[in-house]
Tab-separated table of C-alpha atoms and ligand atoms in Angstrom:
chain	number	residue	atom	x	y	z
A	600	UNK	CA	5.150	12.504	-5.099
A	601	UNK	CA	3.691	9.234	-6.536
A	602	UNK	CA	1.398	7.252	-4.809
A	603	UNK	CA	1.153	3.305	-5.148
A	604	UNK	CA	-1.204	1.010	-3.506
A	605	UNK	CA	-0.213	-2.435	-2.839
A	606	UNK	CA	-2.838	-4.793	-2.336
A	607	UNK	CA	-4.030	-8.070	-3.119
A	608	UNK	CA	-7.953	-9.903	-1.643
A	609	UNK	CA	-6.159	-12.128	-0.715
A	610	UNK	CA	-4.110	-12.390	2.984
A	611	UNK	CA	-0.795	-13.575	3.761
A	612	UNK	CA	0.656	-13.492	-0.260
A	613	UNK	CA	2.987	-10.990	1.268
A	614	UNK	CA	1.957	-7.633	1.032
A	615	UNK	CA	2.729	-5.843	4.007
A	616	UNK	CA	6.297	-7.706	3.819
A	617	UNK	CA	6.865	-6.347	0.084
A	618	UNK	CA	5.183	-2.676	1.665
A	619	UNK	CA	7.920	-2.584	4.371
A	620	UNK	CA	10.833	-3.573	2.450
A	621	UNK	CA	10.139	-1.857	-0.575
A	622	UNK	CA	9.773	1.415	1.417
A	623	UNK	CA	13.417	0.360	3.068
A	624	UNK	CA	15.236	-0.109	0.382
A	625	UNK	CA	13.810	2.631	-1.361
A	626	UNK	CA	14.786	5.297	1.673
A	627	UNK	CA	18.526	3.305	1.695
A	628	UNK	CA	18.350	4.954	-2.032
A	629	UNK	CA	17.684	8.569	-0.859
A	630	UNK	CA	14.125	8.455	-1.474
A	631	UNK	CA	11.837	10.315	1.330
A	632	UNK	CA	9.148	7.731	1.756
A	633	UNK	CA	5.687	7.570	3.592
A	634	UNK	CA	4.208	4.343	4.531
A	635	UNK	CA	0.723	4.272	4.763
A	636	UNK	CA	-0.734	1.602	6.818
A	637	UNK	CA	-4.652	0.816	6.014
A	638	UNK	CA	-5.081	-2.119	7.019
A	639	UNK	CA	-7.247	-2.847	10.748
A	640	UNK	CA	-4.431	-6.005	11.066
A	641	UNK	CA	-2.036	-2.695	11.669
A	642	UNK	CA	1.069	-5.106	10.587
A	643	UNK	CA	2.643	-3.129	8.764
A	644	UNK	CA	2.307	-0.685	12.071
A	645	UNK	CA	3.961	-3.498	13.971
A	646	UNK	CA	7.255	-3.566	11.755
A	647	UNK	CA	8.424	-0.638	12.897
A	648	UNK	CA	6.517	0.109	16.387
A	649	UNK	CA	6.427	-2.212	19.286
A	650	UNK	CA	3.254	-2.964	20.806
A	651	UNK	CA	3.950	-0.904	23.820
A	652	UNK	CA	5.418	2.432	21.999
A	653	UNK	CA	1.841	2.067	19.791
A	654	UNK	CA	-0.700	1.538	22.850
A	655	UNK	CA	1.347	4.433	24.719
A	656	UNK	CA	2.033	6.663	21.681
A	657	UNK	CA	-0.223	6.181	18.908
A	658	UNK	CA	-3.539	4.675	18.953
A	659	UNK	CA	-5.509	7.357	21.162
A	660	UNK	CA	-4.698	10.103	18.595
A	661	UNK	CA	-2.284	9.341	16.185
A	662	UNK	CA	-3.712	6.616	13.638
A	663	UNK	CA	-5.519	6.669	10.357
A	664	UNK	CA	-8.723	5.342	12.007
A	665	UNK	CA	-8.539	8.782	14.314
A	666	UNK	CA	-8.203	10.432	10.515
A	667	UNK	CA	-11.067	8.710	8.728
A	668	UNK	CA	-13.609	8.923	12.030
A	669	UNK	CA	-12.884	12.896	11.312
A	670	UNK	CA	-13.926	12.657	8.003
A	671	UNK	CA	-16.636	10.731	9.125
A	672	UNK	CA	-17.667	13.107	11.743
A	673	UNK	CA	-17.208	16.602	9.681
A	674	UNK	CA	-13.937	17.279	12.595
A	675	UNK	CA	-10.976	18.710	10.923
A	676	UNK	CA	-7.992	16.353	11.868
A	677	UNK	CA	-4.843	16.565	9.281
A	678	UNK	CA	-3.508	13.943	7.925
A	679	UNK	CA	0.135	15.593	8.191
A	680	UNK	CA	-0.408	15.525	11.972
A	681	UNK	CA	-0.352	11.918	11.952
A	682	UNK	CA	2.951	10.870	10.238
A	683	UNK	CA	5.262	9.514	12.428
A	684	UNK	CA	9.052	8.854	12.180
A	685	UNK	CA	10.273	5.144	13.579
A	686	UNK	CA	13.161	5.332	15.359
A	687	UNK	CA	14.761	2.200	14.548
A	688	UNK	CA	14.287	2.085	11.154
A	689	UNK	CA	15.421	5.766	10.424
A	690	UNK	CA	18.757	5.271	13.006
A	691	UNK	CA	20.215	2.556	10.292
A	692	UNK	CA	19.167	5.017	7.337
A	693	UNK	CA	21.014	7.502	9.342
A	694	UNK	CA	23.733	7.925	6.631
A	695	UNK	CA	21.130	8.569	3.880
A	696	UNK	CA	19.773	11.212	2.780
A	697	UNK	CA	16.650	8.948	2.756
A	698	UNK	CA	13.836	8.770	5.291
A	699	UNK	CA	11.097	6.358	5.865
A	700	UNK	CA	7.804	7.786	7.642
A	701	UNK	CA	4.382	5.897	8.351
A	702	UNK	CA	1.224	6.406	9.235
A	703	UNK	CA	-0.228	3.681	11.726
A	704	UNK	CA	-3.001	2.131	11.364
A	705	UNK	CA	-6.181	0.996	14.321
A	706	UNK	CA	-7.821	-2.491	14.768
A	707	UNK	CA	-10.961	-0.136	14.893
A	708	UNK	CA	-10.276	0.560	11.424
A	709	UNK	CA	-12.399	-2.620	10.768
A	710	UNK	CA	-15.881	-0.389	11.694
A	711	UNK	CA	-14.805	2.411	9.454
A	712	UNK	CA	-15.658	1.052	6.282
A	713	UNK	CA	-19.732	0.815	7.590
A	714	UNK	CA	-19.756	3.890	8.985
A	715	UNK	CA	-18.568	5.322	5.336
A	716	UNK	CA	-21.044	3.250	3.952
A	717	UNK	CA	-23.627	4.896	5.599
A	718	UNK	CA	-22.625	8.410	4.867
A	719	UNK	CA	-22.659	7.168	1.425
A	720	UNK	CA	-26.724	6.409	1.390
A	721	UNK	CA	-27.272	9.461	3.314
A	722	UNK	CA	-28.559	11.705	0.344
A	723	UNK	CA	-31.950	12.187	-1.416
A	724	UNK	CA	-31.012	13.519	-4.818
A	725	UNK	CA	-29.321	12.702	-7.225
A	726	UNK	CA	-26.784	14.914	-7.576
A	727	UNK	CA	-26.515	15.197	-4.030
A	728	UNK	CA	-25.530	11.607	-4.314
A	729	UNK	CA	-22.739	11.759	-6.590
A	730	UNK	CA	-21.311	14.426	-4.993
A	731	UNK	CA	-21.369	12.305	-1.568
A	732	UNK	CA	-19.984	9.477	-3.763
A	733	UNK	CA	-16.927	12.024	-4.995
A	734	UNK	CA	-16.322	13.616	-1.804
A	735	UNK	CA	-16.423	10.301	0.272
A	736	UNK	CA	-14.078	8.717	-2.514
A	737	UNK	CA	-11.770	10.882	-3.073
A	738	UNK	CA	-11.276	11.862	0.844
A	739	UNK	CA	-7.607	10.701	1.318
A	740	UNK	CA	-6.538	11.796	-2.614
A	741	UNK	CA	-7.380	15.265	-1.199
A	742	UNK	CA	-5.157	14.675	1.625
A	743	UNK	CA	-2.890	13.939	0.251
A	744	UNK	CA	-2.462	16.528	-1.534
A	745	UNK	CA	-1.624	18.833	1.272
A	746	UNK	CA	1.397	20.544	0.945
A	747	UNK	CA	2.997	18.634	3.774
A	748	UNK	CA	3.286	15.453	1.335
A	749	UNK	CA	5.109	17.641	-0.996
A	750	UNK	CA	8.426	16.143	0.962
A	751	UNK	CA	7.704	12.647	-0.344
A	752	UNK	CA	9.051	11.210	-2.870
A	753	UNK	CA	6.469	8.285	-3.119
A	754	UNK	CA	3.939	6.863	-0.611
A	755	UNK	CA	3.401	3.238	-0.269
A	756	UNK	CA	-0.157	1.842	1.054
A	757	UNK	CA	-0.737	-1.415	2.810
A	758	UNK	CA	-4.245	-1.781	1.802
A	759	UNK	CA	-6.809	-4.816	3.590
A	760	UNK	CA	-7.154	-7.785	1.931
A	761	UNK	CA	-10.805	-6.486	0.677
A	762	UNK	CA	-12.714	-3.982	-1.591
A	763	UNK	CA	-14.503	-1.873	1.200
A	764	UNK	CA	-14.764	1.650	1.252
A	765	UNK	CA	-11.227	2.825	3.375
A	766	UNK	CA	-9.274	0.480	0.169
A	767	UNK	CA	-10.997	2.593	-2.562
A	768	UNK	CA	-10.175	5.723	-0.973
A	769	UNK	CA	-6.700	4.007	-1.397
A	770	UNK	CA	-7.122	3.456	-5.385
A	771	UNK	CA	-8.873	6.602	-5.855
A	772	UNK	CA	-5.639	8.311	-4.423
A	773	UNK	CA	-3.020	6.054	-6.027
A	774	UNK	CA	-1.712	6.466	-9.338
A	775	UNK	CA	-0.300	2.921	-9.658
A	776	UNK	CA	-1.386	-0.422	-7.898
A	777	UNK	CA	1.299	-3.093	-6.980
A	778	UNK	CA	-0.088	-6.836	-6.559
A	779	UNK	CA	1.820	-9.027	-4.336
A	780	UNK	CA	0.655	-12.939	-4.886
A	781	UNK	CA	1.776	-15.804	-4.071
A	782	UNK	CA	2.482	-18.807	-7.503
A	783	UNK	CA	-0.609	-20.886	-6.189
A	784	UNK	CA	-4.269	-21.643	-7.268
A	785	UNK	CA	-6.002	-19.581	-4.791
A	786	UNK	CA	-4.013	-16.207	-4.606
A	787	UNK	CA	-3.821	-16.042	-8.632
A	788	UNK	CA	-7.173	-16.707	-8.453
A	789	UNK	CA	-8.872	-13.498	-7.872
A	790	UNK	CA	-6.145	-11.485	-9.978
A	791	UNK	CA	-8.347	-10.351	-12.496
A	792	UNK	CA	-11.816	-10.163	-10.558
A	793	UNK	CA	-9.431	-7.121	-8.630
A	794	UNK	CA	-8.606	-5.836	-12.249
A	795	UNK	CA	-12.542	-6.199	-12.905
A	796	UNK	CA	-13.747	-4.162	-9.619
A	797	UNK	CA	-10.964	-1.327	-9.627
A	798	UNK	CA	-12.518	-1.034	-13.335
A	799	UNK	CA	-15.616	-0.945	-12.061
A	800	UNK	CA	-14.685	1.964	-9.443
A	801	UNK	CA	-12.830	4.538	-11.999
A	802	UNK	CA	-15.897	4.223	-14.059
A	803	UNK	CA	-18.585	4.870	-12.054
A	804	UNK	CA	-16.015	8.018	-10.293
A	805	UNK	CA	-15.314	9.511	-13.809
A	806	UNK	CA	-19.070	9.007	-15.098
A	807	UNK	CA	-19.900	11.026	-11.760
A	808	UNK	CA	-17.078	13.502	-12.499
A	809	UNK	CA	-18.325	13.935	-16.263
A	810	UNK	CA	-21.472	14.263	-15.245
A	811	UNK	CA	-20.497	17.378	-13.448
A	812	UNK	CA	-22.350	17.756	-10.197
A	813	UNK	CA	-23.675	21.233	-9.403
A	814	UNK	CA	-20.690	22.160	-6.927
A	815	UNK	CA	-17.112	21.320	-6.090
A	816	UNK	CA	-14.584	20.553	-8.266
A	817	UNK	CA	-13.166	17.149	-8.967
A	818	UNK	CA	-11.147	15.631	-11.360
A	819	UNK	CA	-10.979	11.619	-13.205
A	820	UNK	CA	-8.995	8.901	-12.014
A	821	UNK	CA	-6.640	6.973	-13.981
A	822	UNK	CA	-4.427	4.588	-11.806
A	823	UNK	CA	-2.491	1.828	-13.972
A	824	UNK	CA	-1.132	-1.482	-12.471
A	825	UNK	CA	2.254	-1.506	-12.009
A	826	UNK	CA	1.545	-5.017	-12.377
A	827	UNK	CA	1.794	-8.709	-10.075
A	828	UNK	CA	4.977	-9.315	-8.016
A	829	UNK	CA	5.341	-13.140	-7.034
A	830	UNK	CA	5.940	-13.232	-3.646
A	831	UNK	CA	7.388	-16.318	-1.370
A	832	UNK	CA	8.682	-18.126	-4.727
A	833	UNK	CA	10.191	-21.643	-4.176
A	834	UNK	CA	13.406	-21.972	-5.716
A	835	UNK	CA	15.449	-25.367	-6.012
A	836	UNK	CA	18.437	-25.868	-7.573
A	837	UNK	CA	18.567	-22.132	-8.981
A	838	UNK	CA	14.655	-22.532	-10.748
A	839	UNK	CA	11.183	-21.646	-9.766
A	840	UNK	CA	9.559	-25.090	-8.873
A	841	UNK	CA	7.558	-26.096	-11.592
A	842	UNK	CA	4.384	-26.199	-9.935
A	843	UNK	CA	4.852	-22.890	-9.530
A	844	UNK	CA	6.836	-21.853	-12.564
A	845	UNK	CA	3.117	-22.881	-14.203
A	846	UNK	CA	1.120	-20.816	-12.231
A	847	UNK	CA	3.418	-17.707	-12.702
A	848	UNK	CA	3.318	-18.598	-17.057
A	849	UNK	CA	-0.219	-18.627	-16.793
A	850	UNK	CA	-0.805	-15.980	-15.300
A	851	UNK	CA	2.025	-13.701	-17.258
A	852	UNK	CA	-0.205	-15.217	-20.626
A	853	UNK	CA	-3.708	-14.781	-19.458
A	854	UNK	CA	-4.117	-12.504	-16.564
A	855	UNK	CA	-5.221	-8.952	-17.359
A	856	UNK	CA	-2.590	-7.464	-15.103
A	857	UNK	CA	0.882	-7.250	-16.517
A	858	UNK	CA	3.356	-9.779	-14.214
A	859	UNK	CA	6.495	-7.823	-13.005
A	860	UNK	CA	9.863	-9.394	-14.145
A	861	UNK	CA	11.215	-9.482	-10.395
A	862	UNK	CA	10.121	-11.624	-8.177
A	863	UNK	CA	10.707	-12.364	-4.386
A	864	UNK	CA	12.073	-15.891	-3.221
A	865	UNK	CA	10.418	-17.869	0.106
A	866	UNK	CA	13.035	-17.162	2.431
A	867	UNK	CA	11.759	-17.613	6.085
A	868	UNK	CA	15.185	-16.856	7.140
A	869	UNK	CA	15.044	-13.281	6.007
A	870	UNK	CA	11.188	-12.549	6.624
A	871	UNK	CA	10.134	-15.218	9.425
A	872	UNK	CA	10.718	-13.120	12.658
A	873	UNK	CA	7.424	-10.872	11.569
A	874	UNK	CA	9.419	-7.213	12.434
A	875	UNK	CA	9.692	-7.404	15.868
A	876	UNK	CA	13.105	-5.297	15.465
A	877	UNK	CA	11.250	-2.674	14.056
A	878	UNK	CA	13.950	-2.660	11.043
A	879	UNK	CA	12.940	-4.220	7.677
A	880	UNK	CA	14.817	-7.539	6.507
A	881	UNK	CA	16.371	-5.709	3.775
A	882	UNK	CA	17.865	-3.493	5.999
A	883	UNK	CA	19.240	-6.078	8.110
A	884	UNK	CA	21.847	-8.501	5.832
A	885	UNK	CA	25.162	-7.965	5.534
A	886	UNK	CA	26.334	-7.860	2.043
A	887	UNK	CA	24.462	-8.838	-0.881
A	888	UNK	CA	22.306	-12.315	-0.964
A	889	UNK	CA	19.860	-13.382	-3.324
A	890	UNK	CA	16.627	-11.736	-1.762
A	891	UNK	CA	18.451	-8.489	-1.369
A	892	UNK	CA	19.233	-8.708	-4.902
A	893	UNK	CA	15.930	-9.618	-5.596
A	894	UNK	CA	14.588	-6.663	-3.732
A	895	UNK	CA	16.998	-4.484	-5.330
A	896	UNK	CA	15.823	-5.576	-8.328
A	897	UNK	CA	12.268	-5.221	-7.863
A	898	UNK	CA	12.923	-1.269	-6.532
A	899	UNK	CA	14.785	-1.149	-9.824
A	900	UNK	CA	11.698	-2.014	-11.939
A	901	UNK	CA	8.908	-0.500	-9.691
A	902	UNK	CA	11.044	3.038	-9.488
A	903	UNK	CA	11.461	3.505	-12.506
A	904	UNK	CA	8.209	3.067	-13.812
A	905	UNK	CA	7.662	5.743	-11.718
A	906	UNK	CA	9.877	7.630	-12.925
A	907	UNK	CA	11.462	7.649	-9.510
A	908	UNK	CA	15.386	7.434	-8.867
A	909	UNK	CA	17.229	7.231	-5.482
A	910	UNK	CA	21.427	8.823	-4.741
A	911	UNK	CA	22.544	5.502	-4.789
A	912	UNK	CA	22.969	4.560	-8.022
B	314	LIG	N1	9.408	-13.912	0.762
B	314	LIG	C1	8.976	-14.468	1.906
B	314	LIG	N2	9.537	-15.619	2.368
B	314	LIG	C2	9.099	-16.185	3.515
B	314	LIG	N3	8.136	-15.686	4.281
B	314	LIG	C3	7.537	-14.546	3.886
B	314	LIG	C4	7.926	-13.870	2.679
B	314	LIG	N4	7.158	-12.759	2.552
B	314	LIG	C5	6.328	-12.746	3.610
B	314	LIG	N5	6.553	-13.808	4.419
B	314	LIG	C6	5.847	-14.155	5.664
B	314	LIG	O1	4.541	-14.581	5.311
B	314	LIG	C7	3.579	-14.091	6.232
B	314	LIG	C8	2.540	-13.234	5.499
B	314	LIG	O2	3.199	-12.099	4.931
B	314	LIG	P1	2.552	-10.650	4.986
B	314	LIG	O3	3.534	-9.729	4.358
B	314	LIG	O4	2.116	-10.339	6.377
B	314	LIG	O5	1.299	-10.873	4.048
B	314	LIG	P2	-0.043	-9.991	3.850
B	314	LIG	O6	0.282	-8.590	4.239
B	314	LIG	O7	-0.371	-10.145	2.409
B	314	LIG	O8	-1.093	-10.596	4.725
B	314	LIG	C9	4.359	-13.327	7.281
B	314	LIG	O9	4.619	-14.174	8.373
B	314	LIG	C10	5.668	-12.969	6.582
B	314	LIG	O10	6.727	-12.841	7.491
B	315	LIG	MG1	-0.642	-7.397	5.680
């Protein structure tokens, strides 16, 4: 099982799209994949689950926020218990030996990240503090590793657009992190400030490991970027405007994080309708068009760097 995060600080650069489609066209391939949804905006919840089927099936008991609040709480809730199969989506895989799972996320996912902030100061030594810091940390890498998740072949997260407390847990369980950003100013901007803090985190979690706190055991983090994908590219006349084309050069020469070769074109004709058929764009066309072979391409590249390969091929 490998797990990637995808995230980005910034919003709306495409993340949850890339999340959903990426875990689509990966399941089309034969892969078994789990979609983890982590972010309070529960989008990526509403691409496969309608409003209704959510309020009436999941958010009482069957979210991540219902998950973390356990963890919070010292309740034993398993995270196996809350995967959930989407209907839609996993009718038009019927033919593949694929299958594309998710975890839903909880608007009240927002409070979590205090409330694990607060367990975090809640110790008076020092060792009692790094172990806090490990445990709290590395809370959903240990859930993962439940035998349950042996059935994946990779798990996708949809992290928030921020650096609080539920989006480590993400990067402490992930052993690659895919950045979706759009070619402008502001959503390059922050690129390598994200390199800098998720820098920042394995440190301090392997200086704690090393430093080998009197119980428990616990081992060092290494997650790698897979690198940036450029989402919601403008093409004209078969090029990358070159407004754009600048921003993705500079980036690609300067950026600490590697820039993947695929990228994803604007297409509000695929991705506009924001999921409401519960099946991911990429799932939908008939036949091959650009963005599909752009997606195809960027499973391609992504899959096998992690050493991942679908029945398709
Ligand atoms: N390649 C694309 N072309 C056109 N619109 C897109 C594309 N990717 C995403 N979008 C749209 O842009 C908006 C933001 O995308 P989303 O995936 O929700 O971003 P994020 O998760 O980073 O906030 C959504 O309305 C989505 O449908
Ligand atoms: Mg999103």
């Amino acid at each position: 099982m490998r797990v990637v995060a995808v995230m980005n600080y910034k919003g709306g650069v495409g993340k949850t799209t890339l999340t959903a489609n990426l875990g689509a066209v990966a399941a089309a391939r034969g892969l078994r994949v789990l979609l983890l949804d982590l972010d309070p905006q529960t989008n990526l919840t509403f691409s496969f689950f309608t409003v209704d089927d959510w309020q009436n099936r999941l958010k009482d008991n069957r979210t991540i926020k219902q998950w973390y609040d356990s963890e919070i709480l010292g309740r034993d809730i398993s995270l196996a218990d809350l995967v959930v199969t989407p209907e839609r989506v996993n009718h038009v895989l019927r033919n593949s030996t694929g299958r594309l799972d998710l975890i839903s996320s909880h608007l009240g996912l927002i409070d979590i990240d205090l409330e694990l902030a607060a367990l975090l100061g809640g110790s008076t030594t020092l060792d009692g503090s790094k172990r806090k810091f490990l445990d709290l940390h590395s809370c959903l890498r240990d859930a993962l590793e439940d035998n349950h998740f042996d059935d994946y072949d990779l798990v996708l997260i949809d992290c928030a657009p921020n650096f609080g407390l539920v989006t480590k847990t993400a990067i402490v369980a992930s052993e690659q992190i895919l950045v979706p950003a759009k070619a402008d100013y502001l959503s390059t901007l922050g690129l390598d400030y994200l390199a800098g803090n998720c820098a920042g985190l394995v440190q301090q979690f392997n200086d704690y490991v090393n430093h080998k706190p009197d119980s428990g055991t616990y081992r060092p983090i290494d997650p790698g970027f897979l690198g940036v994908v450029f989402t919601m590219v403008q093409i004209y006349s078969q090029q990358v405007v070159l407004a754009q084309h600048r921003y993705i050069e500079e980036v690609a020469a300067n950026s600490v994080v590697p820039v993947l070769k695929s990228r994803i074109r604007n297409s509000s004709s695929h991705f506009g309708d924001a999921g409401e058929s519960g099946v991911p764009a990429m799932l939908r066309t008939n036949g091959k068009d650009d963005v599909v072979r752009e997606f195809d391409q960027l499973a391609d590249e992504v899959l096998s760097a992690l050493a991942l390969s679908g029945d398709r091929r």
